[in-house]
CSV table of C-alpha atoms in Angstrom, one decimal:
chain,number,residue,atom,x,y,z
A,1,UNK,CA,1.8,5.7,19.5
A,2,UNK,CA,-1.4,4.1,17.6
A,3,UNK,CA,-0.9,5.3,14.0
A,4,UNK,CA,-3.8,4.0,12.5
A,5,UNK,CA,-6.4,2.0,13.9
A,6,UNK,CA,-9.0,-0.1,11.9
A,7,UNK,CA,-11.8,-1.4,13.6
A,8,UNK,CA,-12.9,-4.3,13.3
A,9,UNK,CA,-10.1,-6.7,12.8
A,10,UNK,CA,-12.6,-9.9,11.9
A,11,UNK,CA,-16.7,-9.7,10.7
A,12,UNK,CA,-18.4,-11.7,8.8
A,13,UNK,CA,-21.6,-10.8,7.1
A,14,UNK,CA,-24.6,-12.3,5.0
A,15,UNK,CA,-25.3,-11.4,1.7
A,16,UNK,CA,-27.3,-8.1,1.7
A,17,UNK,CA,-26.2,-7.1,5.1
A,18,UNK,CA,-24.3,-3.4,5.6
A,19,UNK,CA,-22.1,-2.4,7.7
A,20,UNK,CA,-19.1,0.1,8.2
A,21,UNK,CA,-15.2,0.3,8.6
A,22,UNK,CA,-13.9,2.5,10.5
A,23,UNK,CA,-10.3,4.1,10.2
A,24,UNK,CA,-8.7,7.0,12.6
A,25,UNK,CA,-5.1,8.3,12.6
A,26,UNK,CA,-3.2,9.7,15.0
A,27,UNK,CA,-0.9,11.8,13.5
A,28,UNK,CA,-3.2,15.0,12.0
A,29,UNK,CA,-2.2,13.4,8.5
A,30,UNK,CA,-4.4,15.4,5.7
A,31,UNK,CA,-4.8,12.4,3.4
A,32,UNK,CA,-6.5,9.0,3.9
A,33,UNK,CA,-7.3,6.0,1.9
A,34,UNK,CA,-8.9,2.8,1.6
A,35,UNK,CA,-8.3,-0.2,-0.2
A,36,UNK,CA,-8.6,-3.7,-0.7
A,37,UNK,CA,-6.3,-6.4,-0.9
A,38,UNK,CA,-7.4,-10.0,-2.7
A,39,UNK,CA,-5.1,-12.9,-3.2
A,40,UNK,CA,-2.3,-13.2,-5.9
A,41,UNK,CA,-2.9,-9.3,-6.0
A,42,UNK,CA,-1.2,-6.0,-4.7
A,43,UNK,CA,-3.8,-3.3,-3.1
A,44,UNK,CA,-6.1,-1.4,-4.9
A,45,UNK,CA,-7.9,1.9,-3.8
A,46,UNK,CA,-11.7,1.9,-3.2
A,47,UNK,CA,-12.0,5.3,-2.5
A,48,UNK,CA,-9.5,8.3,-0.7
A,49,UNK,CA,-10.1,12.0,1.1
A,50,UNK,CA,-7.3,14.7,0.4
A,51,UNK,CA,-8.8,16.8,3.3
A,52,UNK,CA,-12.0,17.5,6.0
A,53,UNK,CA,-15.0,16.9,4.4
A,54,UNK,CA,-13.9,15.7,1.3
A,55,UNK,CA,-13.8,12.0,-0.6
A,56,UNK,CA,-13.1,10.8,-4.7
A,57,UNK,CA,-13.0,7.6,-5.8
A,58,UNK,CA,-10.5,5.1,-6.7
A,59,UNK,CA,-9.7,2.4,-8.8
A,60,UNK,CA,-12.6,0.2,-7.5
A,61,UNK,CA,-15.4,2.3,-5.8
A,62,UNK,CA,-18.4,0.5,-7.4
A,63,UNK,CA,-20.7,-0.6,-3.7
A,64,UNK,CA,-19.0,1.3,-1.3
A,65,UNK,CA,-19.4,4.6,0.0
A,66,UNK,CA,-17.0,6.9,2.5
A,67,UNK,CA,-17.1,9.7,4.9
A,68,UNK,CA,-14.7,11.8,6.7
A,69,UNK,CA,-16.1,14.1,9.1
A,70,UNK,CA,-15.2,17.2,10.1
A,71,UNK,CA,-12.9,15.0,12.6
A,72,UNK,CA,-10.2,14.9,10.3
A,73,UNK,CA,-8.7,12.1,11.8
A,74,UNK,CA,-11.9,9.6,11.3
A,75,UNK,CA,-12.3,8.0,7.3
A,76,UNK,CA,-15.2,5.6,7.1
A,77,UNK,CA,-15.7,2.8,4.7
A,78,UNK,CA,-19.5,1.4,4.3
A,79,UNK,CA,-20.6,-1.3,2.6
A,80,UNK,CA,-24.8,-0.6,1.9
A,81,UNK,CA,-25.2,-4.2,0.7
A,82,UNK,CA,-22.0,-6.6,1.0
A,83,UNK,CA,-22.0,-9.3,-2.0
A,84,UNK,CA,-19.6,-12.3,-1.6
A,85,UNK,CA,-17.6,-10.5,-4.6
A,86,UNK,CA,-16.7,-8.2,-1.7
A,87,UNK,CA,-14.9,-10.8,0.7
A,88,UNK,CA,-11.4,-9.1,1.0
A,89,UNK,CA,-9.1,-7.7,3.7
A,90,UNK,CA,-9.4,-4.1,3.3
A,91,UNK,CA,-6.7,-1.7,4.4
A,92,UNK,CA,-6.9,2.1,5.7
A,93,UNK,CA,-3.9,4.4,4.9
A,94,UNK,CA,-2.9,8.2,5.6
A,95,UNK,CA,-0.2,10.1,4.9
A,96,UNK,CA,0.7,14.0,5.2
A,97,UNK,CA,3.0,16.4,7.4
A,98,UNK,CA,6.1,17.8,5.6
A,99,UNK,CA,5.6,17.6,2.0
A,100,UNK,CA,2.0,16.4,2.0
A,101,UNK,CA,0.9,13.8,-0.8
A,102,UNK,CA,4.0,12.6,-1.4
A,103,UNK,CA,5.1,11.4,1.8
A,104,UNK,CA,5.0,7.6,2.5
A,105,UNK,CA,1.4,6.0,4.0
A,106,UNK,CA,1.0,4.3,7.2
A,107,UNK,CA,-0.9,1.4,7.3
A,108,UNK,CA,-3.5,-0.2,9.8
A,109,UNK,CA,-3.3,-3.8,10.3
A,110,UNK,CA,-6.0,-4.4,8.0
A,111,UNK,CA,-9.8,-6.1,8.6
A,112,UNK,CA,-10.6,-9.1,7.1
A,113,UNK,CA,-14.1,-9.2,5.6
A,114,UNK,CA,-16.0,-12.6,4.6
A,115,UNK,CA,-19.1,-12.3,3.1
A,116,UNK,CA,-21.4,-15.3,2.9
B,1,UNK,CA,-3.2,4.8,-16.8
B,2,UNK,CA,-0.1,3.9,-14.7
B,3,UNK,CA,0.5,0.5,-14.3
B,4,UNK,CA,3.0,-1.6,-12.2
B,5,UNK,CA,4.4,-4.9,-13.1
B,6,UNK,CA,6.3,-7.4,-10.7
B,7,UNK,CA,7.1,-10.3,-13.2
B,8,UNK,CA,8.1,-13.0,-10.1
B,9,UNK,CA,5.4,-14.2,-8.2
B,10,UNK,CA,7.8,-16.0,-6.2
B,11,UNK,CA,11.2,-16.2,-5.1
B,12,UNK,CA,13.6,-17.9,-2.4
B,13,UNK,CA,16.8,-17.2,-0.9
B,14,UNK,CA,19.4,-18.5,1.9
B,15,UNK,CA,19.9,-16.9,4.7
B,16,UNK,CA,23.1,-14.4,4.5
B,17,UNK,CA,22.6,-14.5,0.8
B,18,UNK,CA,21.8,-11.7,-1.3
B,19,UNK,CA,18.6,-11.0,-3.5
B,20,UNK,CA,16.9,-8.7,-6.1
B,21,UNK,CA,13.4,-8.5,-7.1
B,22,UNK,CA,12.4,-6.2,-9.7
B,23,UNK,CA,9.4,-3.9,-10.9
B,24,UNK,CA,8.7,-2.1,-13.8
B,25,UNK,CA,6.0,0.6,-14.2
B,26,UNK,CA,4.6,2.4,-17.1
B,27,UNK,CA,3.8,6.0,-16.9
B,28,UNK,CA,4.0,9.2,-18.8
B,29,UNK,CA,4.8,11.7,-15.1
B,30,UNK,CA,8.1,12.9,-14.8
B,31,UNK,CA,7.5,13.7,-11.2
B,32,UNK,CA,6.2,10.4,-9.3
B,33,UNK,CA,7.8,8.8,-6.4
B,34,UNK,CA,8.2,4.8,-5.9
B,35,UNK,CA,8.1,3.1,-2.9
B,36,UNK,CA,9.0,-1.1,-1.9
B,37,UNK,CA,6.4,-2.2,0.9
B,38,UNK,CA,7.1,-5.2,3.2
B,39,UNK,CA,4.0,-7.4,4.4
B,40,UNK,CA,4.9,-9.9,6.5
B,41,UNK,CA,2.7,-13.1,7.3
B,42,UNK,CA,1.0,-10.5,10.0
B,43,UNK,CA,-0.7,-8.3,7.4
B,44,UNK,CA,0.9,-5.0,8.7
B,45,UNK,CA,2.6,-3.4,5.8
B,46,UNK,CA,5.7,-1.8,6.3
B,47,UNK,CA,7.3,0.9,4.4
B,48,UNK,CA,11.2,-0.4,3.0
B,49,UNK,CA,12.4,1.9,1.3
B,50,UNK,CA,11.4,5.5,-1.3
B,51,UNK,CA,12.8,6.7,-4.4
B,52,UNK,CA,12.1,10.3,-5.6
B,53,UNK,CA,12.1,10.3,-9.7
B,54,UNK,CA,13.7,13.4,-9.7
B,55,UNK,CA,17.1,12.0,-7.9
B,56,UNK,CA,19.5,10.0,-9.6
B,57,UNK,CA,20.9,8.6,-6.9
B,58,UNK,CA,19.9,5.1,-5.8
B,59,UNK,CA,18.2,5.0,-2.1
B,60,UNK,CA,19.4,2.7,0.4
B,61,UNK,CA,18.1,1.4,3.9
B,62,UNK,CA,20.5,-0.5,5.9
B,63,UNK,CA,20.9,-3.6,3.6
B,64,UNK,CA,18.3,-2.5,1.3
B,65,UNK,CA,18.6,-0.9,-1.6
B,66,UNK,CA,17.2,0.3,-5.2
B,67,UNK,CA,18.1,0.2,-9.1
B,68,UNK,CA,16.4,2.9,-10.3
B,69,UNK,CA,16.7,3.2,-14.2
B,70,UNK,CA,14.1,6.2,-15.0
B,71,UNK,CA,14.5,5.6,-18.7
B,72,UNK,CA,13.9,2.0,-18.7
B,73,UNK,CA,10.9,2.3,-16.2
B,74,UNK,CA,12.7,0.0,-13.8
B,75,UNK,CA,13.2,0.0,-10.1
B,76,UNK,CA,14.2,-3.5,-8.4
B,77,UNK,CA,15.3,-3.9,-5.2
B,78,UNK,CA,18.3,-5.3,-3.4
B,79,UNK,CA,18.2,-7.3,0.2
B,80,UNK,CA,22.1,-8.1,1.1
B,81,UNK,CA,22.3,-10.5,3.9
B,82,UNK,CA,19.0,-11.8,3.5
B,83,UNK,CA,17.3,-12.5,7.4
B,84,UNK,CA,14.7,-14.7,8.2
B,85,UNK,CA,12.5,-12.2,9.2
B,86,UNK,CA,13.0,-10.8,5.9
B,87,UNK,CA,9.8,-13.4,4.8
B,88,UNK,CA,7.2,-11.8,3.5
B,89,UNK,CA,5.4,-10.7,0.5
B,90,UNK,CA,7.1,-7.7,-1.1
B,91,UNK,CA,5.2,-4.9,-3.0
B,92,UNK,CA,6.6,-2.4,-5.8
B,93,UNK,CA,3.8,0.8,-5.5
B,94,UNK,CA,3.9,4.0,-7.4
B,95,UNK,CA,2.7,7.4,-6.3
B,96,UNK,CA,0.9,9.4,-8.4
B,97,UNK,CA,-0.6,13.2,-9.2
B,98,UNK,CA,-1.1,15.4,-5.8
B,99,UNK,CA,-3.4,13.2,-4.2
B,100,UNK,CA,-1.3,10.6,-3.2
B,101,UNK,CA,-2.2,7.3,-5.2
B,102,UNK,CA,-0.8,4.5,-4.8
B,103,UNK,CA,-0.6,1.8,-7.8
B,104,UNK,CA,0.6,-1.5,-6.4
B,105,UNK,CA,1.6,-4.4,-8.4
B,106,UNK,CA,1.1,-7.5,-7.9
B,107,UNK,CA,3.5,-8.8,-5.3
B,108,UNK,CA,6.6,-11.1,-4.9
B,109,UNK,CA,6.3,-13.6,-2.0
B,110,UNK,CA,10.4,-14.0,-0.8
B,111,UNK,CA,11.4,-17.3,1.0
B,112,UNK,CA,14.7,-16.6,2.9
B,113,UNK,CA,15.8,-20.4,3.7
B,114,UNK,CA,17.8,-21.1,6.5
């Protein structure tokens, strides 16, 4: 019973570096999310997907980009060029089944991102 | 823009004791659900407890439990018999719209002392 699965848990990068997050769910949930989480403040969203093949932004978009593929279950996060203003633990989130967006969201454990 | 508002950064209770910690939000939905979210020193966060705006009748979960005041844009929660495993930093989140937003605020770290 995974839920949802971030990988990684730990990376750090050097300024100008990319890389991607990646975030898959278990439980055929239509609706996925990512966020970020910095100290002394609750999560904001980056970007989320309401369905296959689709993705909108959030509160915070601005240097990141997302995909989810026509494997529903799969939401990446990429960072084209990380910038220290980016170090965060960022947090992937879905939630669906009966009653669709309104039904609580199930976490991953989070990656912690450092960016020197 | 919705925005949610948890005025104590920090709070401390003792063991067996009982504790509230309050949110307020700002919105002009009538439709919205709120949520409390638990996150532990391990990072996972864990759903408490939901609140549908639509019912007037307060939610509980086991020793947890909401004052929702819709008018006064107000939903604290309640932990009776406070555990030690109920450390952690506790978030106030409201869903928006049909895309499933959440709006967090800003957190309240609870001590339960011994």
């Amino acid at each position: 019973n995974a839920g949802v699965t971030q990988t990684p848990k730990f990376r750090v990068l050097k300024t100008g570096q990319s890389m991607t997050l990646l975030c898959a769910q278990d439980m055929n949930h239509e609706y996925m999310y990512w966020y970020r989480q910095d100290p002394g403040m609750g999560l904001r969203l980056i970007h989320y997907s309401v369905g296959e093949g689709t993705t909108a932004k959030g509160e915070v978009p601005d240097g990141y980009n997302v995909s989810r593929l026509k494997k529903k279950q799969n939401f990446l996060l990429g960072l084209e060029s990380a910038a220290p203003s980016q170090t965060s633990v960022y947090f992937c989130a879905s939630s669906g089944g009966t009653g669709g967006w309104n039904q609580p969201q199930h976490f991953g454990d989070g990656t912690r991102l450092s960016i020197l | 823009a919705q925005t949610v508002t948890q005025s104590q950064p920090e709070m401390s209770v003792q063991e067996a004791e009982t504790v509230t910690l309050s949110c307020t939000y700002d919105t002009s939905e009538n439709n919205y659900y709120l949520f409390w979210y638990k996150q532990p020193p391990s990072r996972q966060m864990i759903l408490v407890i939901r609140q549908e705006a639509y019912k007037q009748q307060n939610a509980t979960e086991n020793r947890f439990s909401v004052n929702f005041q819709k008018a006064a844009k107000s939903f604290s929660l309640k932990i009776s018999d406070s555990q030690l495993g109920d450390t952690a930093m506790y978030f106030c989140a409201f869903l928006t719209g049909n895309t499933g937003k959440l709006i967090f605020g800003q957190g309240t770290t609870l001590q339960v002392k011994p």
